[in-house]
Short mmCIF file of C-alpha atoms in Angstrom, two decimals:
data_model
loop_
_atom_site.label_atom_id
_atom_site.label_comp_id
_atom_site.label_asym_id
_atom_site.label_seq_id
_atom_site.Cartn_x
_atom_site.Cartn_y
_atom_site.Cartn_z
CA MET A 1 87.26 112.86 119.59
CA SER A 2 88.01 109.19 118.99
CA ARG A 3 85.28 106.60 118.60
CA SER A 4 86.41 105.00 121.87
CA GLU A 5 86.01 108.30 123.73
CA SER A 6 82.50 108.78 122.38
CA ALA A 7 81.35 105.25 123.27
CA PRO A 8 78.53 104.98 125.85
CA SER A 9 79.49 104.42 129.45
CA GLY A 10 78.99 100.99 131.01
CA PRO A 11 81.05 97.98 132.07
CA GLN A 12 84.76 98.37 131.41
CA ARG A 13 85.53 97.33 127.85
CA PRO A 14 88.78 95.45 127.19
CA ARG A 15 91.40 97.73 125.66
CA VAL A 16 93.44 96.29 122.79
CA LEU A 17 96.39 97.67 120.83
CA LEU A 18 97.44 96.36 117.43
CA ILE A 19 100.99 97.28 116.42
CA ARG A 20 101.88 97.49 112.73
CA PRO A 21 103.47 100.87 112.01
CA SER A 22 104.81 100.26 108.49
CA ALA A 23 105.43 99.79 105.59
CA LEU A 24 102.37 101.02 103.71
CA GLY A 25 101.74 97.76 101.85
CA ASP A 26 102.09 95.81 105.10
CA VAL A 27 99.69 98.18 106.84
CA ALA A 28 97.13 97.46 104.10
CA LYS A 29 97.62 93.72 104.59
CA THR A 30 96.93 94.06 108.32
CA ALA A 31 93.30 95.11 107.81
CA ALA A 32 92.28 91.44 107.89
CA SER A 33 93.81 91.11 111.36
CA LEU A 34 91.94 94.16 112.61
CA ALA A 35 88.66 92.70 111.38
CA ALA A 36 89.51 89.34 112.98
CA ILE A 37 90.17 90.94 116.37
CA ARG A 38 86.91 92.85 116.17
CA ARG A 39 84.95 89.67 115.39
CA ALA A 40 86.64 87.82 118.24
CA MET A 41 86.26 90.73 120.68
CA PRO A 42 83.17 92.69 119.63
CA ASP A 43 83.08 94.80 122.80
CA ALA A 44 86.75 95.76 122.84
CA VAL A 45 88.22 99.22 122.38
CA ILE A 46 90.72 98.67 119.57
CA HIS A 47 93.60 101.02 118.78
CA TRP A 48 96.25 100.64 116.08
CA LEU A 49 99.75 102.08 116.34
CA VAL A 50 100.73 103.19 112.84
CA SER A 51 103.16 105.56 111.14
CA ARG A 52 101.45 108.96 110.97
CA PRO A 53 101.50 109.30 107.15
CA PHE A 54 99.70 105.96 106.86
CA ALA A 55 96.99 106.64 109.45
CA PRO A 56 94.48 107.96 106.86
CA LEU A 57 94.47 104.51 105.24
CA ILE A 58 93.11 102.77 108.34
CA ALA A 59 91.28 105.52 110.24
CA PRO A 60 87.95 105.07 108.36
CA HIS A 61 87.81 101.33 109.18
CA PRO A 62 84.62 100.62 111.17
CA ALA A 63 86.39 98.00 113.31
CA LEU A 64 88.91 100.56 114.59
CA ASP A 65 88.26 102.91 117.50
CA GLU A 66 91.40 104.99 117.10
CA ALA A 67 94.62 105.18 115.10
CA VAL A 68 97.62 105.99 117.30
CA PRO A 69 100.08 107.84 115.05
CA PHE A 70 103.83 107.37 115.35
CA ASP A 71 106.16 110.11 114.08
CA ARG A 72 109.25 108.07 113.27
CA ARG A 73 111.47 110.96 112.20
CA LYS A 74 110.19 113.66 114.55
CA ALA A 75 112.54 114.52 117.38
CA GLY A 76 111.13 113.57 120.76
CA SER A 77 108.25 111.56 119.33
CA TRP A 78 109.37 108.28 120.87
CA ALA A 79 109.32 109.59 124.42
CA GLY A 80 105.87 111.11 124.01
CA LEU A 81 104.51 107.98 122.40
CA ILE A 82 105.88 105.71 125.11
CA ARG A 83 104.22 107.86 127.78
CA ARG A 84 100.96 107.70 125.85
CA LEU A 85 101.14 103.93 125.52
CA HIS A 86 101.74 103.51 129.23
CA ARG A 87 98.86 105.83 130.17
CA ALA A 88 96.44 104.03 127.85
CA ARG A 89 96.35 100.97 130.14
CA TYR A 90 95.86 98.38 127.42
CA ASP A 91 94.78 94.92 128.49
CA ALA A 92 96.29 93.19 125.45
CA VAL A 93 98.80 94.11 122.76
CA TYR A 94 99.36 92.27 119.48
CA ASP A 95 102.70 93.01 117.80
CA LEU A 96 102.19 92.06 114.16
CA GLN A 97 105.43 93.69 113.01
CA GLY A 98 107.93 91.68 115.03
CA LEU A 99 110.92 94.02 115.03
CA LEU A 100 112.91 95.66 117.83
CA ARG A 101 111.00 98.94 117.55
CA SER A 102 107.58 97.32 117.73
CA GLY A 103 108.77 95.07 120.56
CA LEU A 104 109.84 98.14 122.54
CA PHE A 105 106.44 99.71 122.00
CA THR A 106 104.79 96.49 123.15
CA ALA A 107 106.83 96.53 126.35
CA ALA A 108 106.09 100.23 126.92
CA THR A 109 102.38 99.51 127.28
CA ARG A 110 103.03 97.26 130.32
CA ALA A 111 99.93 95.37 129.24
CA LYS A 112 99.10 92.16 131.05
CA VAL A 113 99.00 90.28 127.72
CA ARG A 114 101.75 91.03 125.18
CA VAL A 115 101.52 88.80 122.10
CA GLY A 116 104.04 88.28 119.33
CA PHE A 117 105.84 85.85 117.04
CA ALA A 118 108.24 83.49 118.78
CA ASP A 119 110.73 84.04 115.95
CA ALA A 120 110.37 87.83 115.85
CA ARG A 121 113.50 89.52 114.53
CA GLU A 122 115.97 91.85 116.22
CA GLY A 123 115.25 90.38 119.65
CA ALA A 124 111.65 91.63 119.73
CA ALA A 125 110.42 88.36 121.25
CA TRP A 126 112.08 89.33 124.54
CA PHE A 127 109.28 91.84 125.07
CA TYR A 128 106.37 89.40 124.76
CA ASN A 129 104.89 87.20 127.47
CA ARG A 130 102.76 85.29 124.97
CA LYS A 131 104.77 83.89 122.05
CA HIS A 132 103.53 81.66 119.27
CA GLU A 133 105.29 79.63 116.59
CA VAL A 134 103.69 80.52 113.25
CA PRO A 135 105.05 79.11 109.97
CA GLN A 136 106.88 81.71 107.90
CA ARG A 137 106.28 80.15 104.47
CA GLN A 138 102.84 81.60 103.86
CA ASN A 139 101.29 84.86 102.78
CA ALA A 140 101.94 87.68 105.27
CA VAL A 141 98.19 88.14 105.78
CA ASP A 142 97.75 84.51 106.77
CA ARG A 143 100.80 84.61 109.04
CA MET A 144 99.38 87.52 111.03
CA LEU A 145 96.01 85.79 111.22
CA GLY A 146 97.82 82.64 112.38
CA LEU A 147 99.28 84.53 115.33
CA LEU A 148 95.85 85.82 116.31
CA SER A 149 94.30 82.38 115.89
CA ALA A 150 96.92 80.83 118.16
CA GLU A 151 96.33 83.41 120.88
CA LEU A 152 92.55 83.72 120.55
CA ALA A 153 91.69 80.11 119.73
CA ASP A 154 88.87 80.00 122.28
CA GLN A 155 87.34 83.20 120.86
CA GLY A 156 86.88 81.93 117.34
CA VAL A 157 89.26 83.78 115.06
CA ASP A 158 88.11 82.87 111.55
CA THR A 159 91.15 82.29 109.36
CA ALA A 160 89.16 80.50 106.66
CA HIS A 161 87.06 83.55 105.78
CA PRO A 162 89.22 86.63 106.42
CA ASP A 163 87.98 90.14 105.75
CA PRO A 164 90.85 92.16 104.20
CA ARG A 165 88.74 95.19 103.27
CA LEU A 166 89.78 98.79 103.68
CA TYR A 167 87.46 101.80 103.62
CA VAL A 168 87.62 105.33 102.22
CA ALA A 169 86.76 108.45 104.19
CA LYS A 170 83.81 110.34 102.68
CA ASP A 171 85.74 113.58 102.23
CA GLU A 172 88.51 111.76 100.36
CA CYS A 173 85.96 110.01 98.14
CA ASP A 174 84.15 113.27 97.38
CA ALA A 175 87.40 115.07 96.56
CA HIS A 176 88.52 112.28 94.27
CA ARG A 177 85.21 112.14 92.41
CA ALA A 178 85.44 115.89 91.86
CA TRP A 179 88.97 115.48 90.47
CA LEU A 180 87.78 112.70 88.16
CA ALA A 181 85.05 114.96 86.82
CA GLU A 182 87.62 117.70 86.13
CA GLN A 183 89.73 115.20 84.18
CA GLY A 184 86.77 113.80 82.24
CA LEU A 185 87.20 110.35 83.81
CA ASP A 186 84.55 107.98 85.14
CA ALA A 187 84.74 106.11 88.44
CA GLY A 188 85.05 102.38 87.91
CA ARG A 189 86.28 102.66 84.30
CA TYR A 190 89.83 103.98 84.40
CA ALA A 191 92.97 101.92 84.87
CA ALA A 192 95.16 102.92 87.82
CA VAL A 193 98.80 102.32 86.94
CA ALA A 194 101.42 102.43 89.71
CA PRO A 195 104.81 101.98 88.01
CA THR A 196 107.10 102.98 90.88
CA ALA A 197 108.59 101.04 93.79
CA LYS A 198 111.08 101.86 96.52
CA TRP A 199 113.57 99.28 95.24
CA GLY A 200 114.79 99.56 91.66
CA CYS A 201 114.99 95.78 91.36
CA LYS A 202 111.19 95.61 91.77
CA ARG A 203 110.48 98.08 88.96
CA TRP A 204 109.43 97.01 85.51
CA PRO A 205 111.26 99.19 82.94
CA MET A 206 109.52 102.51 82.30
CA GLU A 207 109.71 102.11 78.52
CA ARG A 208 107.55 98.98 78.84
CA TRP A 209 105.10 100.75 81.10
CA ARG A 210 104.85 103.35 78.35
CA VAL A 211 103.66 100.74 75.86
CA ILE A 212 101.02 99.42 78.28
CA VAL A 213 99.79 102.90 79.19
CA ARG A 214 99.46 103.82 75.52
CA ARG A 215 97.45 100.68 74.81
CA LEU A 216 95.21 101.34 77.81
CA ALA A 217 94.71 104.97 76.80
CA GLU A 218 93.68 103.91 73.32
CA THR A 219 90.70 102.00 74.79
CA GLY A 220 89.19 105.37 75.71
CA ARG A 221 88.51 104.44 79.32
CA GLY A 222 91.27 106.57 80.77
CA VAL A 223 94.51 105.89 82.62
CA VAL A 224 95.50 107.39 85.97
CA VAL A 225 99.23 107.18 86.71
CA VAL A 226 99.72 106.96 90.48
CA ALA A 227 102.91 108.53 91.79
CA GLY A 228 104.07 109.67 95.19
CA PRO A 229 105.81 112.90 96.16
CA GLY A 230 109.09 113.26 94.31
CA GLU A 231 108.23 110.61 91.71
CA GLU A 232 106.97 112.99 89.01
CA ASP A 233 110.10 112.72 86.89
CA GLN A 234 110.01 108.91 86.98
CA VAL A 235 106.54 108.76 85.42
CA ARG A 236 106.59 111.82 83.16
CA SER A 237 107.07 109.71 80.03
CA LEU A 238 103.75 107.94 80.73
CA LEU A 239 101.65 111.08 80.55
CA GLY A 240 99.71 112.27 77.54
CA GLY A 241 101.55 114.39 75.00
CA SER A 242 102.43 113.55 71.43
CA GLU A 243 100.83 110.13 71.90
CA PRO A 244 98.01 108.76 74.08
CA GLY A 245 99.01 108.54 77.74
CA GLY A 246 97.84 108.77 81.30
CA THR A 247 96.77 111.50 83.69
CA LEU A 248 99.09 112.12 86.62
CA TRP A 249 97.61 111.60 90.07
CA GLN A 250 99.34 112.71 93.26
CA GLY A 251 98.25 113.09 96.85
CA GLY A 252 98.35 111.67 100.35
CA VAL A 253 97.61 108.13 101.45
CA GLY A 254 93.91 108.73 102.05
CA ALA A 255 93.53 110.24 98.59
CA MET A 256 95.43 107.33 97.05
CA ALA A 257 93.00 104.95 98.71
CA ALA A 258 90.11 106.80 97.07
CA CYS A 259 91.85 106.67 93.69
CA LEU A 260 92.51 102.94 93.85
CA ALA A 261 89.07 102.14 95.25
CA ASP A 262 87.45 103.75 92.19
CA ALA A 263 89.69 102.10 89.59
CA GLY A 264 88.44 99.60 87.05
CA VAL A 265 91.76 97.76 87.35
CA VAL A 266 95.01 98.33 89.26
CA LEU A 267 98.33 97.47 87.60
CA ALA A 268 101.45 97.75 89.74
CA ASN A 269 104.84 96.40 90.69
CA ASP A 270 105.21 94.67 94.07
CA SER A 271 104.26 97.84 95.93
CA ALA A 272 101.70 99.29 98.33
CA ALA A 273 99.30 100.33 95.55
CA LEU A 274 98.81 96.70 94.55
CA HIS A 275 97.87 95.56 98.06
CA ILE A 276 95.58 98.53 98.60
CA GLY A 277 93.84 97.64 95.35
CA VAL A 278 93.28 94.11 96.66
CA ALA A 279 91.85 95.50 99.91
CA PHE A 280 89.27 97.40 97.86
CA ASP A 281 88.45 94.25 95.89
CA ARG A 282 89.60 95.75 92.58
CA PRO A 283 90.83 93.60 89.70
CA VAL A 284 94.62 93.73 89.99
CA VAL A 285 97.71 92.67 88.08
CA GLY A 286 101.00 92.54 89.98
CA LEU A 287 104.47 92.35 88.41
CA TYR A 288 106.87 90.28 90.51
CA GLY A 289 110.57 89.60 90.04
CA PRO A 290 112.90 89.21 93.05
CA THR A 291 110.11 88.70 95.61
CA ASP A 292 108.00 85.61 96.18
CA PRO A 293 104.27 86.14 95.53
CA ALA A 294 103.50 83.14 97.72
CA LEU A 295 104.70 85.26 100.65
CA VAL A 296 104.08 88.86 99.59
CA GLY A 297 101.79 88.57 96.59
CA PRO A 298 98.26 89.97 96.19
CA TYR A 299 96.26 88.13 98.83
CA ARG A 300 94.50 85.05 97.44
CA ARG A 301 94.95 86.33 93.88
CA PRO A 302 97.55 83.99 92.33
CA GLU A 303 95.98 84.57 88.91
CA ALA A 304 96.90 88.27 89.19
CA VAL A 305 100.67 87.70 89.26
CA VAL A 306 102.97 88.08 86.25
CA GLN A 307 106.55 86.85 86.70
CA PRO A 308 109.70 86.73 84.55
CA GLU A 309 110.02 84.01 81.98
CA GLY A 310 112.08 81.05 83.19
CA LEU A 311 112.13 82.24 86.81
CA SER A 312 113.56 79.77 89.32
CA PRO A 313 112.63 79.72 93.04
CA GLY A 314 116.19 80.62 93.96
CA GLU A 315 115.88 83.95 92.15
CA MET A 316 112.97 85.13 94.35
CA VAL A 317 115.21 86.01 97.30
CA GLY A 318 117.51 88.79 98.42
CA TYR A 319 115.88 91.74 96.72
CA ARG A 320 117.74 94.09 99.08
CA ASP A 321 121.02 92.74 97.72
CA ARG A 322 119.90 93.47 94.16
CA GLN A 323 119.36 97.17 94.88
CA ASP A 324 118.52 98.77 91.49
CA ASP A 325 119.36 95.76 89.33
CA ASP A 326 116.16 95.26 87.29
CA ALA A 327 117.44 92.30 85.26
CA LEU A 328 114.69 90.00 86.54
CA MET A 329 111.92 92.49 85.85
CA ARG A 330 113.21 92.93 82.29
CA ARG A 331 112.37 89.27 81.71
CA ILE A 332 108.65 90.05 81.99
CA PRO A 333 107.33 90.49 78.41
CA ILE A 334 104.94 93.29 77.49
CA ASP A 335 102.53 90.87 75.85
CA ALA A 336 102.36 88.74 79.02
CA VAL A 337 101.27 91.78 81.04
CA TRP A 338 98.73 92.82 78.41
CA ALA A 339 97.28 89.31 78.25
CA ARG A 340 96.95 89.15 82.04
CA LEU A 341 95.14 92.49 82.09
CA HIS A 342 92.61 91.13 79.60
CA ALA A 343 92.19 87.98 81.68
CA VAL A 344 91.53 89.67 85.04
CA ALA A 345 89.67 92.78 83.85
CA PRO A 346 88.26 92.34 80.35
CA ASP A 347 85.65 95.08 80.87
CA ALA A 348 88.32 97.57 81.92
CA VAL A 349 90.76 97.06 79.06
CA GLY A 350 88.79 95.47 76.25
#
């Protein structure tokens, strides 16, 4: 039973749908918007349409009544979802993704208020009846909050003091603490290292990660290497063997949230793990090459970013065109990463 279904009866509560199905890092960044809607509309029933594998990341959030899962690759899922959206009778929908797919879902609700970016891509703006111009050159978190602020100006959306927190389900936390005990690791002391990324051009070379992991392991606090399904071979060289190394962690999104929430520091490429670490208020260090941290960096953590030496603004564009070309990431020195770790989390690595 959802929280909205178990709510006490009374006057009709406004029904709100937030749409941000993917990607995982972007879903993590949207937590601040969920909290903002809840503050502006404390009596609302709030649902969030999200890709099913990512639902465990947001389901424990106290501001959310229900996660509406979307099975992108499951045959027939679109038709069933569209029927569900129509039957839900939402009063307002906020499309924070701004793509054709999310625009279609917005239209499917037939809500009286359908809000989105005026410059939404792939023609998505055709499906909104409330469109707002929001500057693009800002962090993605602030851009989404800007859309909400424009639409809910009279309801006091606070963009100056956003709440980007995520929460961990108790069963996931308990399972992770049990795993830590089995590995001889302590919550709050280990370094969580996430060396993978979907795009090769965003990955720091694995041989350099190996040096950092060895140095971290030698501190005696422990290193957990975070890897997703199918990434075992990529990170195998970082695990303990003939020299100090890390302990391999694997699991679903909810379990990853528990792992990152308990870390003493999170070190990652421009990937979901970094932004989840920020949402749990962990010390973080993010390695950035072909993407602009001003737009997609760890939220309000400019001191956490390490970039290539001699990087020009013109090089922080077109990462999709670079594919697996890691030339920019290779310009990030090992010592620069190690120094930044000491600066942001001296208790975790010293």
